[in-house]
């Protein structure tokens, strides 16, 4: 039991530190003139990612099931191209259609940011089977589908970057959000596997980044819920 506890503590502390130091000492990538597609970019963290990309001169494509008019408005002040597609990124056919549609305005997609996600703070018994299925489709399937759809062109070009937003709950399970943790563990595992695949295939021009955020104030509904539970 003690050994298991030490293993969990080591995972929670060492793994995030590894990614922090790796990011700190790695070379800064120039993204000016590149094109990034961000899922779930209409609000919250996704919107902030879009803004930060634009600040660095990166063209931004937003893929979201919700309207991204607010994000597009905030991107107007930057000298970049931006466009939003209303698409369900958990549906592979819709992603393929979007990929065809965006070819008219964007030569290629250099960066994929898999940010779309659902955070239901419910116990396993409070969630319906439909809610659980939808959660896994949005949190996991969209990450796999978006990567599958856009990485082939990156391999042809010999360059690209796949970024996925996992969570600290993707390396440490919390009892109040079992299904969310399971989906984020899967995202973390997928990204680790993808990194190893690219290494074994010697596809060194394609980078991967898996980000593990903690609780953020970008989602007012989640903050209000957590305040109620205090």
PDB file of C-alpha atoms in Angstrom:
ATOM      1  CA  UNK A   1       0.000   0.000   0.000  1.00  0.00           C
ATOM      2  CA  UNK A   2       2.843   2.375   0.896  1.00  0.00           C
ATOM      3  CA  UNK A   3       4.616   1.587  -2.361  1.00  0.00           C
ATOM      4  CA  UNK A   4       1.445   2.443  -4.314  1.00  0.00           C
ATOM      5  CA  UNK A   5       1.075   5.752  -2.465  1.00  0.00           C
ATOM      6  CA  UNK A   6       4.703   6.656  -3.194  1.00  0.00           C
ATOM      7  CA  UNK A   7       4.190   5.779  -6.863  1.00  0.00           C
ATOM      8  CA  UNK A   8       1.140   8.066  -7.058  1.00  0.00           C
ATOM      9  CA  UNK A   9       3.002  10.924  -5.361  1.00  0.00           C
ATOM     10  CA  UNK A  10       5.957  10.475  -7.704  1.00  0.00           C
ATOM     11  CA  UNK A  11       3.648  10.517 -10.729  1.00  0.00           C
ATOM     12  CA  UNK A  12       1.896  13.706  -9.602  1.00  0.00           C
ATOM     13  CA  UNK A  13       5.160  15.533  -8.870  1.00  0.00           C
ATOM     14  CA  UNK A  14       7.735  14.156 -11.310  1.00  0.00           C
ATOM     15  CA  UNK A  15       5.702  14.009 -14.523  1.00  0.00           C
ATOM     16  CA  UNK A  16       4.532  17.659 -14.443  1.00  0.00           C
ATOM     17  CA  UNK A  17       8.077  18.781 -13.542  1.00  0.00           C
ATOM     18  CA  UNK A  18       9.431  16.825 -16.499  1.00  0.00           C
ATOM     19  CA  UNK A  19       7.147  18.641 -18.919  1.00  0.00           C
ATOM     20  CA  UNK A  20       7.843  22.015 -17.275  1.00  0.00           C
ATOM     21  CA  UNK A  21      11.617  21.687 -17.519  1.00  0.00           C
ATOM     22  CA  UNK A  22      11.415  20.227 -21.005  1.00  0.00           C
ATOM     23  CA  UNK A  23       9.387  23.217 -22.162  1.00  0.00           C
ATOM     24  CA  UNK A  24      11.668  25.674 -20.342  1.00  0.00           C
ATOM     25  CA  UNK A  25      14.900  24.478 -21.898  1.00  0.00           C
ATOM     26  CA  UNK A  26      13.626  23.570 -25.347  1.00  0.00           C
ATOM     27  CA  UNK A  27      14.139  25.956 -28.255  1.00  0.00           C
ATOM     28  CA  UNK A  28      11.395  28.488 -28.904  1.00  0.00           C
ATOM     29  CA  UNK A  29       9.416  27.622 -32.022  1.00  0.00           C
ATOM     30  CA  UNK A  30       8.659  30.398 -34.495  1.00  0.00           C
ATOM     31  CA  UNK A  31       4.994  30.210 -35.493  1.00  0.00           C
ATOM     32  CA  UNK A  32       4.556  33.506 -37.331  1.00  0.00           C
ATOM     33  CA  UNK A  33       2.906  32.826 -40.676  1.00  0.00           C
ATOM     34  CA  UNK A  34       1.913  29.290 -39.645  1.00  0.00           C
ATOM     35  CA  UNK A  35      -1.687  28.106 -39.387  1.00  0.00           C
ATOM     36  CA  UNK A  36      -3.183  26.510 -36.284  1.00  0.00           C
ATOM     37  CA  UNK A  37      -6.563  24.905 -35.777  1.00  0.00           C
ATOM     38  CA  UNK A  38      -8.002  25.029 -32.251  1.00  0.00           C
ATOM     39  CA  UNK A  39     -10.951  22.903 -31.181  1.00  0.00           C
ATOM     40  CA  UNK A  40     -13.264  24.403 -28.578  1.00  0.00           C
ATOM     41  CA  UNK A  41     -11.940  27.874 -29.361  1.00  0.00           C
ATOM     42  CA  UNK A  42     -15.180  29.781 -28.804  1.00  0.00           C
ATOM     43  CA  UNK A  43     -14.601  30.382 -25.088  1.00  0.00           C
ATOM     44  CA  UNK A  44     -12.527  29.640 -22.014  1.00  0.00           C
ATOM     45  CA  UNK A  45      -9.039  28.209 -22.427  1.00  0.00           C
ATOM     46  CA  UNK A  46      -9.586  27.628 -26.149  1.00  0.00           C
ATOM     47  CA  UNK A  47     -10.280  31.303 -26.727  1.00  0.00           C
ATOM     48  CA  UNK A  48      -7.151  32.313 -24.812  1.00  0.00           C
ATOM     49  CA  UNK A  49      -5.070  29.873 -26.860  1.00  0.00           C
ATOM     50  CA  UNK A  50      -6.416  31.433 -30.074  1.00  0.00           C
ATOM     51  CA  UNK A  51      -5.497  34.925 -28.854  1.00  0.00           C
ATOM     52  CA  UNK A  52      -1.995  33.867 -27.814  1.00  0.00           C
ATOM     53  CA  UNK A  53      -1.394  32.198 -31.179  1.00  0.00           C
ATOM     54  CA  UNK A  54      -2.546  35.346 -32.974  1.00  0.00           C
ATOM     55  CA  UNK A  55      -0.245  37.494 -30.845  1.00  0.00           C
ATOM     56  CA  UNK A  56       2.650  35.462 -32.244  1.00  0.00           C
ATOM     57  CA  UNK A  57       1.523  35.986 -35.832  1.00  0.00           C
ATOM     58  CA  UNK A  58      -0.116  32.589 -36.296  1.00  0.00           C
ATOM     59  CA  UNK A  59      -3.235  32.241 -38.455  1.00  0.00           C
ATOM     60  CA  UNK A  60      -6.099  30.733 -36.466  1.00  0.00           C
ATOM     61  CA  UNK A  61      -8.865  28.317 -37.456  1.00  0.00           C
ATOM     62  CA  UNK A  62     -11.518  27.680 -34.804  1.00  0.00           C
ATOM     63  CA  UNK A  63     -13.448  24.407 -34.770  1.00  0.00           C
ATOM     64  CA  UNK A  64     -16.302  24.463 -32.295  1.00  0.00           C
ATOM     65  CA  UNK A  65     -19.871  23.257 -32.021  1.00  0.00           C
ATOM     66  CA  UNK A  66     -20.732  26.705 -30.581  1.00  0.00           C
ATOM     67  CA  UNK A  67     -20.528  30.098 -32.258  1.00  0.00           C
ATOM     68  CA  UNK A  68     -17.031  31.618 -32.137  1.00  0.00           C
ATOM     69  CA  UNK A  69     -18.056  35.187 -33.059  1.00  0.00           C
ATOM     70  CA  UNK A  70     -16.645  36.569 -29.799  1.00  0.00           C
ATOM     71  CA  UNK A  71     -13.251  34.952 -30.375  1.00  0.00           C
ATOM     72  CA  UNK A  72     -13.119  36.111 -34.001  1.00  0.00           C
ATOM     73  CA  UNK A  73     -13.894  39.660 -32.843  1.00  0.00           C
ATOM     74  CA  UNK A  74     -10.971  39.546 -30.417  1.00  0.00           C
ATOM     75  CA  UNK A  75      -8.658  38.286 -33.176  1.00  0.00           C
ATOM     76  CA  UNK A  76      -9.452  41.199 -35.509  1.00  0.00           C
ATOM     77  CA  UNK A  77      -6.801  43.412 -33.898  1.00  0.00           C
ATOM     78  CA  UNK A  78      -4.019  41.069 -35.032  1.00  0.00           C
ATOM     79  CA  UNK A  79      -2.519  40.938 -38.517  1.00  0.00           C
ATOM     80  CA  UNK A  80      -3.467  37.328 -39.163  1.00  0.00           C
ATOM     81  CA  UNK A  81      -6.094  35.303 -41.015  1.00  0.00           C
ATOM     82  CA  UNK A  82      -8.816  33.731 -38.888  1.00  0.00           C
ATOM     83  CA  UNK A  83     -11.965  31.770 -39.553  1.00  0.00           C
ATOM     84  CA  UNK A  84     -14.398  29.685 -37.521  1.00  0.00           C
ATOM     85  CA  UNK A  85     -16.179  26.491 -38.498  1.00  0.00           C
ATOM     86  CA  UNK A  86     -19.203  25.300 -36.584  1.00  0.00           C
ATOM     87  CA  UNK A  87     -18.450  21.601 -36.370  1.00  0.00           C
ATOM     88  CA  UNK A  88     -18.869  18.683 -33.984  1.00  0.00           C
ATOM     89  CA  UNK A  89     -15.258  17.571 -33.597  1.00  0.00           C
ATOM     90  CA  UNK A  90     -16.362  14.260 -32.103  1.00  0.00           C
ATOM     91  CA  UNK A  91     -17.814  13.394 -35.523  1.00  0.00           C
ATOM     92  CA  UNK A  92     -15.128  12.276 -37.975  1.00  0.00           C
ATOM     93  CA  UNK A  93     -17.247  12.956 -41.079  1.00  0.00           C
ATOM     94  CA  UNK A  94     -17.778  16.565 -40.008  1.00  0.00           C
ATOM     95  CA  UNK A  95     -14.033  16.989 -39.441  1.00  0.00           C
ATOM     96  CA  UNK A  96     -13.296  15.663 -42.943  1.00  0.00           C
ATOM     97  CA  UNK A  97     -15.797  18.105 -44.453  1.00  0.00           C
ATOM     98  CA  UNK A  98     -14.224  20.997 -42.546  1.00  0.00           C
ATOM     99  CA  UNK A  99     -10.796  19.917 -43.779  1.00  0.00           C
ATOM    100  CA  UNK A 100     -12.004  20.144 -47.371  1.00  0.00           C
ATOM    101  CA  UNK A 101     -13.741  23.491 -46.816  1.00  0.00           C
ATOM    102  CA  UNK A 102     -10.749  25.230 -45.248  1.00  0.00           C
ATOM    103  CA  UNK A 103      -8.474  24.374 -48.214  1.00  0.00           C
ATOM    104  CA  UNK A 104      -9.937  27.342 -50.078  1.00  0.00           C
ATOM    105  CA  UNK A 105      -8.406  29.821 -47.611  1.00  0.00           C
ATOM    106  CA  UNK A 106      -5.561  27.989 -45.894  1.00  0.00           C
ATOM    107  CA  UNK A 107      -2.755  26.181 -47.686  1.00  0.00           C
ATOM    108  CA  UNK A 108      -2.209  23.729 -44.843  1.00  0.00           C
ATOM    109  CA  UNK A 109      -2.612  23.225 -41.104  1.00  0.00           C
ATOM    110  CA  UNK A 110       0.721  23.338 -39.283  1.00  0.00           C
ATOM    111  CA  UNK A 111      -0.519  23.066 -35.693  1.00  0.00           C
ATOM    112  CA  UNK A 112      -3.465  21.151 -34.265  1.00  0.00           C
ATOM    113  CA  UNK A 113      -4.603  22.095 -30.755  1.00  0.00           C
ATOM    114  CA  UNK A 114      -6.994  19.490 -29.325  1.00  0.00           C
ATOM    115  CA  UNK A 115      -8.663  21.590 -26.667  1.00  0.00           C
ATOM    116  CA  UNK A 116     -12.383  20.730 -26.881  1.00  0.00           C
ATOM    117  CA  UNK A 117     -13.630  19.023 -23.743  1.00  0.00           C
ATOM    118  CA  UNK A 118     -16.495  18.465 -21.333  1.00  0.00           C
ATOM    119  CA  UNK A 119     -16.100  18.686 -17.545  1.00  0.00           C
ATOM    120  CA  UNK A 120     -19.129  17.162 -15.790  1.00  0.00           C
ATOM    121  CA  UNK A 121     -18.612  17.341 -12.034  1.00  0.00           C
ATOM    122  CA  UNK A 122     -20.968  14.477 -11.299  1.00  0.00           C
ATOM    123  CA  UNK A 123     -20.470  11.141  -9.630  1.00  0.00           C
ATOM    124  CA  UNK A 124     -20.556   7.968 -11.691  1.00  0.00           C
ATOM    125  CA  UNK A 125     -24.102   7.331 -10.442  1.00  0.00           C
ATOM    126  CA  UNK A 126     -25.338  10.829 -11.284  1.00  0.00           C
ATOM    127  CA  UNK A 127     -24.320  10.561 -14.939  1.00  0.00           C
ATOM    128  CA  UNK A 128     -26.513   8.868 -17.510  1.00  0.00           C
ATOM    129  CA  UNK A 129     -25.038   6.433 -20.015  1.00  0.00           C
ATOM    130  CA  UNK A 130     -25.665   8.989 -22.779  1.00  0.00           C
ATOM    131  CA  UNK A 131     -23.731  11.655 -20.852  1.00  0.00           C
ATOM    132  CA  UNK A 132     -20.804   9.277 -20.367  1.00  0.00           C
ATOM    133  CA  UNK A 133     -20.789   8.367 -24.051  1.00  0.00           C
ATOM    134  CA  UNK A 134     -20.854  12.035 -25.092  1.00  0.00           C
ATOM    135  CA  UNK A 135     -18.058  12.847 -22.650  1.00  0.00           C
ATOM    136  CA  UNK A 136     -15.756  10.238 -24.166  1.00  0.00           C
ATOM    137  CA  UNK A 137     -16.624  11.288 -27.705  1.00  0.00           C
ATOM    138  CA  UNK A 138     -15.738  14.929 -27.053  1.00  0.00           C
ATOM    139  CA  UNK A 139     -12.755  14.460 -24.742  1.00  0.00           C
ATOM    140  CA  UNK A 140     -11.085  11.470 -26.395  1.00  0.00           C
ATOM    141  CA  UNK A 141     -12.528  10.744 -29.836  1.00  0.00           C
ATOM    142  CA  UNK A 142     -12.122  14.345 -31.011  1.00  0.00           C
ATOM    143  CA  UNK A 143      -8.427  14.241 -30.076  1.00  0.00           C
ATOM    144  CA  UNK A 144      -7.887  11.019 -32.004  1.00  0.00           C
ATOM    145  CA  UNK A 145     -10.015  12.084 -34.989  1.00  0.00           C
ATOM    146  CA  UNK A 146      -8.407  15.535 -35.354  1.00  0.00           C
ATOM    147  CA  UNK A 147      -4.936  14.017 -35.137  1.00  0.00           C
ATOM    148  CA  UNK A 148      -5.784  11.298 -37.657  1.00  0.00           C
ATOM    149  CA  UNK A 149      -7.294  13.840 -40.048  1.00  0.00           C
ATOM    150  CA  UNK A 150      -4.431  16.359 -40.091  1.00  0.00           C
ATOM    151  CA  UNK A 151      -1.244  14.445 -39.267  1.00  0.00           C
ATOM    152  CA  UNK A 152      -1.069  12.709 -42.654  1.00  0.00           C
ATOM    153  CA  UNK A 153      -0.359  16.028 -44.403  1.00  0.00           C
ATOM    154  CA  UNK A 154       2.187  16.890 -41.700  1.00  0.00           C
ATOM    155  CA  UNK A 155       3.990  13.622 -42.401  1.00  0.00           C
ATOM    156  CA  UNK A 156       4.043  14.451 -46.132  1.00  0.00           C
ATOM    157  CA  UNK A 157       5.538  17.892 -45.399  1.00  0.00           C
ATOM    158  CA  UNK A 158       7.894  16.559 -42.739  1.00  0.00           C
ATOM    159  CA  UNK A 159       6.798  19.168 -40.212  1.00  0.00           C
ATOM    160  CA  UNK A 160       3.910  19.884 -37.844  1.00  0.00           C
ATOM    161  CA  UNK A 161       2.835  20.005 -34.229  1.00  0.00           C
ATOM    162  CA  UNK A 162       0.056  18.148 -32.396  1.00  0.00           C
ATOM    163  CA  UNK A 163      -0.985  19.687 -29.066  1.00  0.00           C
ATOM    164  CA  UNK A 164      -3.550  18.128 -26.720  1.00  0.00           C
ATOM    165  CA  UNK A 165      -5.027  19.543 -23.543  1.00  0.00           C
ATOM    166  CA  UNK A 166      -5.220  16.757 -20.981  1.00  0.00           C
ATOM    167  CA  UNK A 167      -5.449  17.526 -17.254  1.00  0.00           C
ATOM    168  CA  UNK A 168      -3.773  16.868 -13.926  1.00  0.00           C
ATOM    169  CA  UNK A 169      -6.701  14.476 -13.628  1.00  0.00           C
ATOM    170  CA  UNK A 170      -5.141  12.677 -16.572  1.00  0.00           C
ATOM    171  CA  UNK A 171      -2.322  11.448 -14.322  1.00  0.00           C
ATOM    172  CA  UNK A 172      -4.042  11.438 -10.926  1.00  0.00           C
ATOM    173  CA  UNK A 173      -7.602  10.192 -10.505  1.00  0.00           C
ATOM    174  CA  UNK A 174     -10.060  12.193  -8.416  1.00  0.00           C
ATOM    175  CA  UNK A 175     -13.032  10.293  -6.956  1.00  0.00           C
ATOM    176  CA  UNK A 176     -15.632  12.972  -7.748  1.00  0.00           C
ATOM    177  CA  UNK A 177     -15.055  12.865 -11.518  1.00  0.00           C
ATOM    178  CA  UNK A 178     -14.306   9.280 -12.484  1.00  0.00           C
ATOM    179  CA  UNK A 179     -15.416   9.401 -16.100  1.00  0.00           C
ATOM    180  CA  UNK A 180     -13.660  12.714 -16.757  1.00  0.00           C
ATOM    181  CA  UNK A 181     -10.451  11.293 -15.273  1.00  0.00           C
ATOM    182  CA  UNK A 182     -10.767   8.174 -17.424  1.00  0.00           C
ATOM    183  CA  UNK A 183     -11.110  10.274 -20.588  1.00  0.00           C
ATOM    184  CA  UNK A 184      -8.112  12.448 -19.698  1.00  0.00           C
ATOM    185  CA  UNK A 185      -5.965   9.424 -18.746  1.00  0.00           C
ATOM    186  CA  UNK A 186      -6.779   8.169 -22.241  1.00  0.00           C
ATOM    187  CA  UNK A 187      -5.755  11.490 -23.844  1.00  0.00           C
ATOM    188  CA  UNK A 188      -2.441  11.415 -21.956  1.00  0.00           C
ATOM    189  CA  UNK A 189      -1.871   7.814 -23.032  1.00  0.00           C
ATOM    190  CA  UNK A 190      -2.720   8.611 -26.645  1.00  0.00           C
ATOM    191  CA  UNK A 191      -0.231  11.476 -26.745  1.00  0.00           C
ATOM    192  CA  UNK A 192       2.529   9.401 -25.146  1.00  0.00           C
ATOM    193  CA  UNK A 193       1.866   6.658 -27.670  1.00  0.00           C
ATOM    194  CA  UNK A 194       1.836   9.156 -30.548  1.00  0.00           C
ATOM    195  CA  UNK A 195       5.192  10.576 -29.450  1.00  0.00           C
ATOM    196  CA  UNK A 196       6.690   7.078 -29.359  1.00  0.00           C
ATOM    197  CA  UNK A 197       5.204   6.235 -32.763  1.00  0.00           C
ATOM    198  CA  UNK A 198       6.751   9.318 -34.343  1.00  0.00           C
ATOM    199  CA  UNK A 199      10.094   8.522 -32.713  1.00  0.00           C
ATOM    200  CA  UNK A 200      10.116   4.939 -33.951  1.00  0.00           C
ATOM    201  CA  UNK A 201       9.129   6.019 -37.446  1.00  0.00           C
ATOM    202  CA  UNK A 202      11.884   8.678 -37.371  1.00  0.00           C
ATOM    203  CA  UNK A 203       9.369  11.443 -38.100  1.00  0.00           C
ATOM    204  CA  UNK A 204      11.431  13.980 -36.168  1.00  0.00           C
ATOM    205  CA  UNK A 205       9.905  17.026 -37.833  1.00  0.00           C
ATOM    206  CA  UNK A 206       6.556  16.509 -36.109  1.00  0.00           C
ATOM    207  CA  UNK A 207       6.380  17.642 -32.486  1.00  0.00           C
ATOM    208  CA  UNK A 208       3.880  16.667 -29.808  1.00  0.00           C
ATOM    209  CA  UNK A 209       2.863  18.481 -26.646  1.00  0.00           C
ATOM    210  CA  UNK A 210       0.528  17.199 -23.938  1.00  0.00           C
ATOM    211  CA  UNK A 211      -0.561  19.889 -21.472  1.00  0.00           C
ATOM    212  CA  UNK A 212      -1.915  18.999 -18.033  1.00  0.00           C
ATOM    213  CA  UNK A 213      -3.696  22.061 -16.557  1.00  0.00           C
ATOM    214  CA  UNK A 214      -5.175  22.274 -13.086  1.00  0.00           C
ATOM    215  CA  UNK A 215      -8.376  24.175 -12.258  1.00  0.00           C
ATOM    216  CA  UNK A 216      -8.581  27.452 -14.208  1.00  0.00           C
ATOM    217  CA  UNK A 217     -10.828  30.493 -13.960  1.00  0.00           C
ATOM    218  CA  UNK A 218     -11.615  30.500 -17.681  1.00  0.00           C
ATOM    219  CA  UNK A 219     -14.850  28.567 -17.104  1.00  0.00           C
ATOM    220  CA  UNK A 220     -17.205  30.597 -14.906  1.00  0.00           C
ATOM    221  CA  UNK A 221     -19.750  27.763 -14.666  1.00  0.00           C
ATOM    222  CA  UNK A 222     -17.135  25.407 -13.191  1.00  0.00           C
ATOM    223  CA  UNK A 223     -15.862  28.016 -10.711  1.00  0.00           C
ATOM    224  CA  UNK A 224     -19.435  28.718  -9.559  1.00  0.00           C
ATOM    225  CA  UNK A 225     -20.012  24.993  -9.093  1.00  0.00           C
ATOM    226  CA  UNK A 226     -16.826  24.577  -7.055  1.00  0.00           C
ATOM    227  CA  UNK A 227     -17.776  27.582  -4.896  1.00  0.00           C
ATOM    228  CA  UNK A 228     -21.132  25.941  -4.154  1.00  0.00           C
ATOM    229  CA  UNK A 229     -19.383  22.752  -3.002  1.00  0.00           C
ATOM    230  CA  UNK A 230     -17.121  24.569  -0.488  1.00  0.00           C
TER     231      UNK A 230
END
